[in-house]
Short mmCIF file of C-alpha atoms in Angstrom, two decimals:
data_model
loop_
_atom_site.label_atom_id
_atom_site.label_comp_id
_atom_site.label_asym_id
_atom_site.label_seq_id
_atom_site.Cartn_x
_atom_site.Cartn_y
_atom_site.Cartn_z
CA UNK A 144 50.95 -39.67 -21.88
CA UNK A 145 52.94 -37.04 -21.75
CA UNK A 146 52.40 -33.57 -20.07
CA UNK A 147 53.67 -31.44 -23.26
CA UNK A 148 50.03 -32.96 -25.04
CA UNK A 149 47.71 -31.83 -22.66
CA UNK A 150 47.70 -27.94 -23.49
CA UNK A 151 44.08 -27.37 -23.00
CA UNK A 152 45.53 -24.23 -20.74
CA UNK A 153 47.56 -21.89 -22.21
CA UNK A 154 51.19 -22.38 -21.08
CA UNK A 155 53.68 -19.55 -20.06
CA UNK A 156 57.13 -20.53 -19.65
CA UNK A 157 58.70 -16.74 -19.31
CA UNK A 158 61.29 -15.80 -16.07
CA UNK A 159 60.15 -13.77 -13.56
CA UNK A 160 62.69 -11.09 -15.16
CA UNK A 161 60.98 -11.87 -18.59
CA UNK A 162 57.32 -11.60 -16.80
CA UNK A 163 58.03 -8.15 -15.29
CA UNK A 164 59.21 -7.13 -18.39
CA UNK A 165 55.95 -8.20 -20.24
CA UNK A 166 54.38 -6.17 -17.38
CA UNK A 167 56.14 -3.30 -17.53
CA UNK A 168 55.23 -3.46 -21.77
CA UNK A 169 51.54 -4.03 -20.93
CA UNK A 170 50.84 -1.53 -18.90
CA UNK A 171 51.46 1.98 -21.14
CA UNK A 172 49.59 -0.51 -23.71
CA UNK A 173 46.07 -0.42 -21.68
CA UNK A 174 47.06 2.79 -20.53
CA UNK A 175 46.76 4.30 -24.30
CA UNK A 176 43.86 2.53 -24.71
CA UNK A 177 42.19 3.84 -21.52
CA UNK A 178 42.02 -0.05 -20.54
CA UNK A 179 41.40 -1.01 -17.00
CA UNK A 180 43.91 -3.28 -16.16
CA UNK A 181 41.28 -6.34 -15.65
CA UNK A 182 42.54 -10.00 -15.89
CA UNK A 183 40.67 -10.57 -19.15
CA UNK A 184 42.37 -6.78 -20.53
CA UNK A 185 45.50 -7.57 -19.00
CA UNK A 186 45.84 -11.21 -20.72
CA UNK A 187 45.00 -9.73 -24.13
CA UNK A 188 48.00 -7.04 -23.77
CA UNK A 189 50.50 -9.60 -21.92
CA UNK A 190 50.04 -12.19 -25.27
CA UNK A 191 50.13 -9.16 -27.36
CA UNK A 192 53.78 -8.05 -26.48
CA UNK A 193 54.87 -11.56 -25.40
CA UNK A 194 54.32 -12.28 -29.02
CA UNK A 195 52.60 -15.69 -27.87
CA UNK A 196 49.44 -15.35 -29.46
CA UNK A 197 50.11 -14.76 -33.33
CA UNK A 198 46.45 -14.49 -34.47
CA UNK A 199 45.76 -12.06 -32.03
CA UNK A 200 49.00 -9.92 -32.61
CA UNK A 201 47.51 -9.58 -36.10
CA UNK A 202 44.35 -8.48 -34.66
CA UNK A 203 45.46 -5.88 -32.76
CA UNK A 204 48.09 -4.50 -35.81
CA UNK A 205 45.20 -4.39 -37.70
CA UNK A 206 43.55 -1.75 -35.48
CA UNK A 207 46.62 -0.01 -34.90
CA UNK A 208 47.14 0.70 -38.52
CA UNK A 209 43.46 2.18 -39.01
CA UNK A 210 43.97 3.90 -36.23
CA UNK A 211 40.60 2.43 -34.24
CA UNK A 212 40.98 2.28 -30.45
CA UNK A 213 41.39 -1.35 -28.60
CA UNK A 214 37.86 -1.04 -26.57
CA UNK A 215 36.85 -3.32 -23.68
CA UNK A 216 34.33 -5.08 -26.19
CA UNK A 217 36.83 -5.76 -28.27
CA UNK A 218 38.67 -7.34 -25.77
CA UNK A 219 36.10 -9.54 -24.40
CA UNK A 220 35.62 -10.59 -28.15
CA UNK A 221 39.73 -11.26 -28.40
CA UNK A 222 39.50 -12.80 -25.45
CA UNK A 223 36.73 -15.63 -26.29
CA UNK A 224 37.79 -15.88 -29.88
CA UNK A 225 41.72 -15.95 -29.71
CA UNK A 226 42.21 -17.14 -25.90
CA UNK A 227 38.96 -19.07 -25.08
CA UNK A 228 37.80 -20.64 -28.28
CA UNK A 229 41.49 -22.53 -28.51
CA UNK A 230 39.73 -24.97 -26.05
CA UNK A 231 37.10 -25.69 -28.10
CA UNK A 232 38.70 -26.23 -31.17
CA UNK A 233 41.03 -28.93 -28.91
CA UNK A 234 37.73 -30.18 -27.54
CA UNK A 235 37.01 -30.63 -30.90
CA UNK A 236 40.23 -32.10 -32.20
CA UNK A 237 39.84 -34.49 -29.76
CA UNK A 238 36.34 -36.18 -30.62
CA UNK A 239 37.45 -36.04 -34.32
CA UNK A 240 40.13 -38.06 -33.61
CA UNK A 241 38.03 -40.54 -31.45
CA UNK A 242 35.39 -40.42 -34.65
CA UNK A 243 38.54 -41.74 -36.87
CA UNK A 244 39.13 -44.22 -34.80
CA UNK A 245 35.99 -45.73 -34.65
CA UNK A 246 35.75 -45.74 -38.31
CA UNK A 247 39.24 -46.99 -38.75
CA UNK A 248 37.73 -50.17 -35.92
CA UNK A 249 34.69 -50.82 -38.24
CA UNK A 250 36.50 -50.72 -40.84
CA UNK A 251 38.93 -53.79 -40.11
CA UNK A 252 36.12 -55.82 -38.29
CA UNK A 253 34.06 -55.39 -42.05
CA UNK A 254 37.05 -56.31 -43.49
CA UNK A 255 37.76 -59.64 -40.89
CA UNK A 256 34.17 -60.43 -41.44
CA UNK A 257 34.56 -60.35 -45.34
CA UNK A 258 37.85 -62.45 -44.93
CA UNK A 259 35.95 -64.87 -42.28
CA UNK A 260 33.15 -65.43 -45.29
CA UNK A 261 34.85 -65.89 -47.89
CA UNK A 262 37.09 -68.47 -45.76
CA UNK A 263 33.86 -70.18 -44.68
CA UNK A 264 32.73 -70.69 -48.34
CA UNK A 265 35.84 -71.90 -49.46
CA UNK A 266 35.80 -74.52 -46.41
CA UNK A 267 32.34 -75.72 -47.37
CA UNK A 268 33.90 -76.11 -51.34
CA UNK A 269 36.85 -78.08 -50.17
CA UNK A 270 34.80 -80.22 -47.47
CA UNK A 271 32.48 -80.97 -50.71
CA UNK A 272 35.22 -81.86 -52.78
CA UNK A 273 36.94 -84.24 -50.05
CA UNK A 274 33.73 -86.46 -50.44
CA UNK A 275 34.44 -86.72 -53.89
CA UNK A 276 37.78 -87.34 -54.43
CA UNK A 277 40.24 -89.99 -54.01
CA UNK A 278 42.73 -90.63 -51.55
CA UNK A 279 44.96 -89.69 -53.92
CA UNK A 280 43.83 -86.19 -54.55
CA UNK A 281 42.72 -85.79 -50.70
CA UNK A 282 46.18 -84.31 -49.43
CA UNK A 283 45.82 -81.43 -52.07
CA UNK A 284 42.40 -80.55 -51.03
CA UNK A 285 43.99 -80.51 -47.25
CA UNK A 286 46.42 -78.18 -48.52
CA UNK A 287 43.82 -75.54 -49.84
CA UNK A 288 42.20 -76.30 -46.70
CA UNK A 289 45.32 -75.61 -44.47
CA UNK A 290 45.82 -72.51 -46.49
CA UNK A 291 43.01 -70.88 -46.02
CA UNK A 292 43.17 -71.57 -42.30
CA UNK A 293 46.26 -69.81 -42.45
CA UNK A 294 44.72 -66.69 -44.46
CA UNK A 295 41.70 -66.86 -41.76
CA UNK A 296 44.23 -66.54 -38.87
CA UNK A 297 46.69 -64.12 -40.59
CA UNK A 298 43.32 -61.80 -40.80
CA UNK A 299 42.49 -62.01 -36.95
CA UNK A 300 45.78 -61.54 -36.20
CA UNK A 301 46.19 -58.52 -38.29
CA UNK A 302 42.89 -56.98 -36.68
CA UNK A 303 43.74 -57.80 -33.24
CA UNK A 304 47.09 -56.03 -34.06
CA UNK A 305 45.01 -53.05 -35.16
CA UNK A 306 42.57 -53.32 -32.22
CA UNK A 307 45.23 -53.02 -29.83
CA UNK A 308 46.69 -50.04 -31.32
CA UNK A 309 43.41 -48.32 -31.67
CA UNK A 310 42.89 -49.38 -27.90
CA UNK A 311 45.89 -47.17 -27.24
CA UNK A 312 44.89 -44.47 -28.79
CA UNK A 313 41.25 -44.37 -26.88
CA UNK A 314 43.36 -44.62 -24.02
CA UNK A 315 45.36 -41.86 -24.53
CA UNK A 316 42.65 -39.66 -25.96
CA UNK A 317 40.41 -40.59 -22.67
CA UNK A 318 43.21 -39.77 -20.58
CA UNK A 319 43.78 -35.97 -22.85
CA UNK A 320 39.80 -35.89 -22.30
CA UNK A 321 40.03 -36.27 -18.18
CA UNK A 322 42.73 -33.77 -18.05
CA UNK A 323 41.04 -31.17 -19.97
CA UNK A 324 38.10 -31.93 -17.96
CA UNK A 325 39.86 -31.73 -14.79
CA UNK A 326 41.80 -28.21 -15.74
CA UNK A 327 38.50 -26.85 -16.61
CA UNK A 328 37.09 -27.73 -13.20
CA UNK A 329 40.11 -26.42 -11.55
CA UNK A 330 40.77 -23.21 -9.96
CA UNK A 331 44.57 -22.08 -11.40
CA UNK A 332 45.40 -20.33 -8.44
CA UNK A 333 44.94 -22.86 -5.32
CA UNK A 334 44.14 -26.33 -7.51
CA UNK A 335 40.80 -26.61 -5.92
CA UNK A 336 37.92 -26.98 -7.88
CA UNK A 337 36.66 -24.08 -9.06
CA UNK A 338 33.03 -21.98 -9.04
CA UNK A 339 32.04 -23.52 -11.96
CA UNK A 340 32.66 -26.87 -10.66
CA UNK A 341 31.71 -26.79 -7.14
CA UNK A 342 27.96 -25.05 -8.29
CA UNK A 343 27.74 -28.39 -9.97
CA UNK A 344 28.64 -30.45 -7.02
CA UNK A 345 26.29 -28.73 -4.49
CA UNK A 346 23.26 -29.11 -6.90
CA UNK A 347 24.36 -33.09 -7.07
CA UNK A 348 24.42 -33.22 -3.06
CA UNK A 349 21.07 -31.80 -2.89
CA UNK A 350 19.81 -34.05 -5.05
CA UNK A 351 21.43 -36.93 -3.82
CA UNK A 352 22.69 -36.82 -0.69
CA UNK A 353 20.93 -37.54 2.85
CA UNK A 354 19.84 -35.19 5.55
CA UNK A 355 21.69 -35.24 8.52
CA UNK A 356 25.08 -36.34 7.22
CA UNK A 357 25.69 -33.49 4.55
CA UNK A 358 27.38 -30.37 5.21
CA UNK A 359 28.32 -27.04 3.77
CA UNK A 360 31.74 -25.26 4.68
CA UNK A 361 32.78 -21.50 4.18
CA UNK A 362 36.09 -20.64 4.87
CA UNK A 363 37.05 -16.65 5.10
CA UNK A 364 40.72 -15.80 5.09
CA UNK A 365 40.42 -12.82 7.93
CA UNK A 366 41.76 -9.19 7.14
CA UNK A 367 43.15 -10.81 3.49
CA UNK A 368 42.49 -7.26 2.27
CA UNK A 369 45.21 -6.07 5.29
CA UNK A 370 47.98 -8.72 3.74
CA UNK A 371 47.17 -8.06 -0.04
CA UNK A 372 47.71 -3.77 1.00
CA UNK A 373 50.84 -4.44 3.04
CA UNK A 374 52.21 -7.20 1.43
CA UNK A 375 51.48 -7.47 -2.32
CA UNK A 376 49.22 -9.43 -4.59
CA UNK A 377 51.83 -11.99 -4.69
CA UNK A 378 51.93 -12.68 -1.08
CA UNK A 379 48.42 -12.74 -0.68
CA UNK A 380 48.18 -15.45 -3.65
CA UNK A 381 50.88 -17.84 -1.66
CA UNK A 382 48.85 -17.25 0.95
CA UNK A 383 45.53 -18.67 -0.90
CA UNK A 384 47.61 -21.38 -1.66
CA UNK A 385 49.21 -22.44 1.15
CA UNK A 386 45.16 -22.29 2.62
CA UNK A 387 44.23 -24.35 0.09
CA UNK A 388 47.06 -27.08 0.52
CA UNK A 389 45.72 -27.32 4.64
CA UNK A 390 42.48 -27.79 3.87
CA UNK A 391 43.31 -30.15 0.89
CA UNK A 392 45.68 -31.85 4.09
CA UNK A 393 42.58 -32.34 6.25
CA UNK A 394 40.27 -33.38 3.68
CA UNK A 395 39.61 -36.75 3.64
CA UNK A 396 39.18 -38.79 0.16
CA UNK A 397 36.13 -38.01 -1.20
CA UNK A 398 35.30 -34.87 -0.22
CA UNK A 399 34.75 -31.80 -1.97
CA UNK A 400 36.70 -28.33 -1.63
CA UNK A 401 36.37 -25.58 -4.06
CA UNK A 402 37.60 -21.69 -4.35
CA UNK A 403 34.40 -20.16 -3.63
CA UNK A 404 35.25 -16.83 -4.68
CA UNK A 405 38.76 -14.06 -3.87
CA UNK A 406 39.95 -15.45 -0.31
CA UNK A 407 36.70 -17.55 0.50
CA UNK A 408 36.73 -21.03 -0.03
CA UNK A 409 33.93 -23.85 0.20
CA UNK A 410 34.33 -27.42 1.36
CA UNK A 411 31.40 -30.26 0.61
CA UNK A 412 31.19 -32.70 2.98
CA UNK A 413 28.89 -35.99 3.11
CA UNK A 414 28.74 -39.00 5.35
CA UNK A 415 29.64 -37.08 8.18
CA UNK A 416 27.67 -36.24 11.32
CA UNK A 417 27.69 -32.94 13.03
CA UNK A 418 30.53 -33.44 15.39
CA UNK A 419 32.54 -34.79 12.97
CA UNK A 420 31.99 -31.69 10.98
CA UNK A 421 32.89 -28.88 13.40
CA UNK A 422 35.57 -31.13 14.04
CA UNK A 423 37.28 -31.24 10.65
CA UNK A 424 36.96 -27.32 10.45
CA UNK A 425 38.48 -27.08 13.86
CA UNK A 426 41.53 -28.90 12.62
CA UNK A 427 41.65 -26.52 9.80
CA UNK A 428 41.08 -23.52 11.51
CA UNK A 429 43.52 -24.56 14.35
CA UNK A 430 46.43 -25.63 11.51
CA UNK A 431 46.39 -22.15 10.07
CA UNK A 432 46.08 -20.15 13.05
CA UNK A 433 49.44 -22.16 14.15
CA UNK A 434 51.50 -21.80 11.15
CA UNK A 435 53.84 -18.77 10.44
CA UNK A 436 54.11 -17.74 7.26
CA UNK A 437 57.12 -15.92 5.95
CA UNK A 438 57.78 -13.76 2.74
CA UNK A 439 60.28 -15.81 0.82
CA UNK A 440 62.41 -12.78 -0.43
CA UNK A 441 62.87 -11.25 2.88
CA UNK A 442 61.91 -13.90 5.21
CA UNK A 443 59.71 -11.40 6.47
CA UNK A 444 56.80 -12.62 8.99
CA UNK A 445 53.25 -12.41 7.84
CA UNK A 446 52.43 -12.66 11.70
CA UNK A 447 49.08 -15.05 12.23
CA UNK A 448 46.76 -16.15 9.35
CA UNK A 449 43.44 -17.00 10.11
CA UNK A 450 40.27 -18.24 9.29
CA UNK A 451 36.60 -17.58 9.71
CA UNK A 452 34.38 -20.59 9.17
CA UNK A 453 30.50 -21.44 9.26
CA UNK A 454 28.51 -24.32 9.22
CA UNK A 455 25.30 -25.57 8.00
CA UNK A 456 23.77 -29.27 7.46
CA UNK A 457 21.84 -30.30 4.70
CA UNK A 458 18.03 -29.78 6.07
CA UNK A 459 14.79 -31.07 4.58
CA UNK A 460 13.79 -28.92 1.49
CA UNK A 461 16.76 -27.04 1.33
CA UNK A 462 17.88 -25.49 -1.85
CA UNK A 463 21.25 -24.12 -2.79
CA UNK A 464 20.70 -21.35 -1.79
CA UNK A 465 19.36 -21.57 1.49
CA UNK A 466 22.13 -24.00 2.30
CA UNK A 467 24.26 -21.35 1.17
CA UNK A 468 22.45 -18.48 3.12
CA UNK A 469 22.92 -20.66 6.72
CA UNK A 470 26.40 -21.12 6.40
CA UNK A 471 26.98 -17.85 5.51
CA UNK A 472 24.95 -16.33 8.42
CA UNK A 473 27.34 -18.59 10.53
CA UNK A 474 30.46 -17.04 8.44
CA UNK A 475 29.46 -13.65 9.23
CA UNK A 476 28.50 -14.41 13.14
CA UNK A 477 32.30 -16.09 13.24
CA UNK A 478 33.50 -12.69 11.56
CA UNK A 479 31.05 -10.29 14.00
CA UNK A 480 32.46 -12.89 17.31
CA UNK A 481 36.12 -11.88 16.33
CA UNK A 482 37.38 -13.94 13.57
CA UNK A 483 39.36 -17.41 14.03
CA UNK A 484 36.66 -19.27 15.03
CA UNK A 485 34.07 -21.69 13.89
CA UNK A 486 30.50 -21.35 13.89
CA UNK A 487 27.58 -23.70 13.80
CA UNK A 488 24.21 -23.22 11.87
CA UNK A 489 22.57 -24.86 14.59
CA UNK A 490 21.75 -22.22 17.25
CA UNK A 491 25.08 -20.43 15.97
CA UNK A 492 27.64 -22.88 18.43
CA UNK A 493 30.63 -21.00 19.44
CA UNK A 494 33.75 -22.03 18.88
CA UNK A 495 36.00 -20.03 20.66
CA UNK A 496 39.63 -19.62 18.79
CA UNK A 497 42.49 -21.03 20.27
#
């Protein structure tokens, strides 16, 4: 299927040049408005001057022309019902369509079945009539016969024609289905999965996994604050990324990693034993620490990126939260130890950096 269908996200194809011009628009706008510049605020005034959103252009001329200020309620409202709700109306679209379809399938198997009847009654009449004829008049009565045999097949050919073209179309709404699914679950910024998603996941390994071979990661980016100051909101966002592409590297199939929340990431891991655990973070940790990042417009050196990790295993009657609460307690002893380094939940292991 093509990518241009899937538009469950809302798609932005402006230049940088264009984008910074957009910015430099959207910023008196929430300024007049005493706006903070918040990501939900700041997506309602970027559509407004990009002239993407039509509906909620309207919305906002409408307040401008009676004079009534653009509050942060109404924003949040804009924001669900111009920006948010466009999802579920495609959500929507989506299982109307699958509804037609299904009706358009019963349809044609009623009709086969009508077809198949009527051919079976006209069989039984002409079978009759064969015992009653004579040889002379049997080759007509095989004609009728033949005929309808033809009429019979023309009908299952015509629905299997129609079957396979509704199969196509289940297929391709299935597939629009799993992407929306998937970009719902998906963290825009890195391509893990997101909160959302990953509170999901740990509540299934609780309830599902065993004890013993079930782990909880939390990776810290160290001093991200430092790079964001120095280098920009920009940098620090390649930098989430390229963090979440090593990790996604080291990962093996299976296994679950997830933007935990700003620079702190979460990875999910089952089947695994301890050792195999600290090991896998190690490599992680150890990839990072090694790489030199540079700023692409200045090849400017970031110097060493590095992060914090901690460690705990799935225990009898654990809940999410005290999963959670171990690992970070390790987080924070890697952090309070000096940062690149990996600690254990288990008597707090130290892993000295390399």
């Amino acid at each position: 299927m093509a990518e241009d269908r899937i538009s469950f996200i809302p798609r932005y194809h402006e230049t940088p040049d264009q984008a910074a011009e957009y910015l430099r628009l959207t910023l008196p706008l929430l300024s007049k408005h005493r706006l903070p510049v918040n990501p939900v605020n700041y997506a309602i005034g970027y559509d407004y001057v990009a002239g993407n959103n039509r509906p909620l252009r309207e919305a906002i001329d409408r307040l401008q022309q009676t004079h009534q200020p653009l509050t942060p309620e109404l924003c949040i409202r804009f924001y669900k019902e111009y920006i948010l709700d466009e999802a579920a109306r495609r959500f929507e679209k989506v299982g109307d369509s699958l509804q037609h379809l299904v009706g358009n399938t019963l349809s044609e198997v009623e009709k086969t079945e009508t077809q198949a009847g009527h051919s079976a009654a006209t069989l039984e009449q002409q079978a009759a009539l064969l015992q009653q004829q004579e040889p002379a008049q049997i080759a007509e009565v095989l004609q009728n016969v033949i005929q309808e045999t033809r009429n019979l097949a023309a009908a299952g050919s015509e629905l299997r024609s129609n079957l396979q073209a509704t199969n196509r179309e289940i297929h391709q709404l299935r597939a629009e289905l799993e992407m929306m699914k998937e970009a719902a679950f998906t963290d825009a910024l890195t391509g893990l999965l997101n909160r959302r998603a990953f509170d999901m996941k740990i509540q299934q390994l609780l309830a599902n996994a065993p004890v013993g071979t079930s782990f909880l990661l939390l990776l810290d980016l160290d001093h991200f604050k430092k790079i964001n100051d120095q280098y920009g909101h920009l940098t620090g966002d390649k930098v989430l990324r390229f963090t979440a592409e090593v990790i996604r590297k080291h990962l093996p199939p299976g296994q679950i990693a997830a933007r935990y929340g700003g620079e702190e990431m979460a990875v999910l891991l089952q089947g695994f034993d301890r050792a195999q655990a600290l090991r896998l973070a190690e490599q992680i940790r150890e990839t990072l620490a090694k790489s030199r990042l540079k700023r692409r417009d200045n090849e400017e050196t970031l110097g060493q990126v590095t992060l914090s990790i901690g460690i705990a295993g799935l225990e009898e009657n654990d809940t999410v939260d005290s999963l959670i609460e171990r690992a970070d307690q390790a987080l924070y002893e890697a952090k309070r130890q000096g940062r690149n380094r990996v600690i254990d939940d288990r008597g707090l292991i130290r892993r000295e950096s390399s």
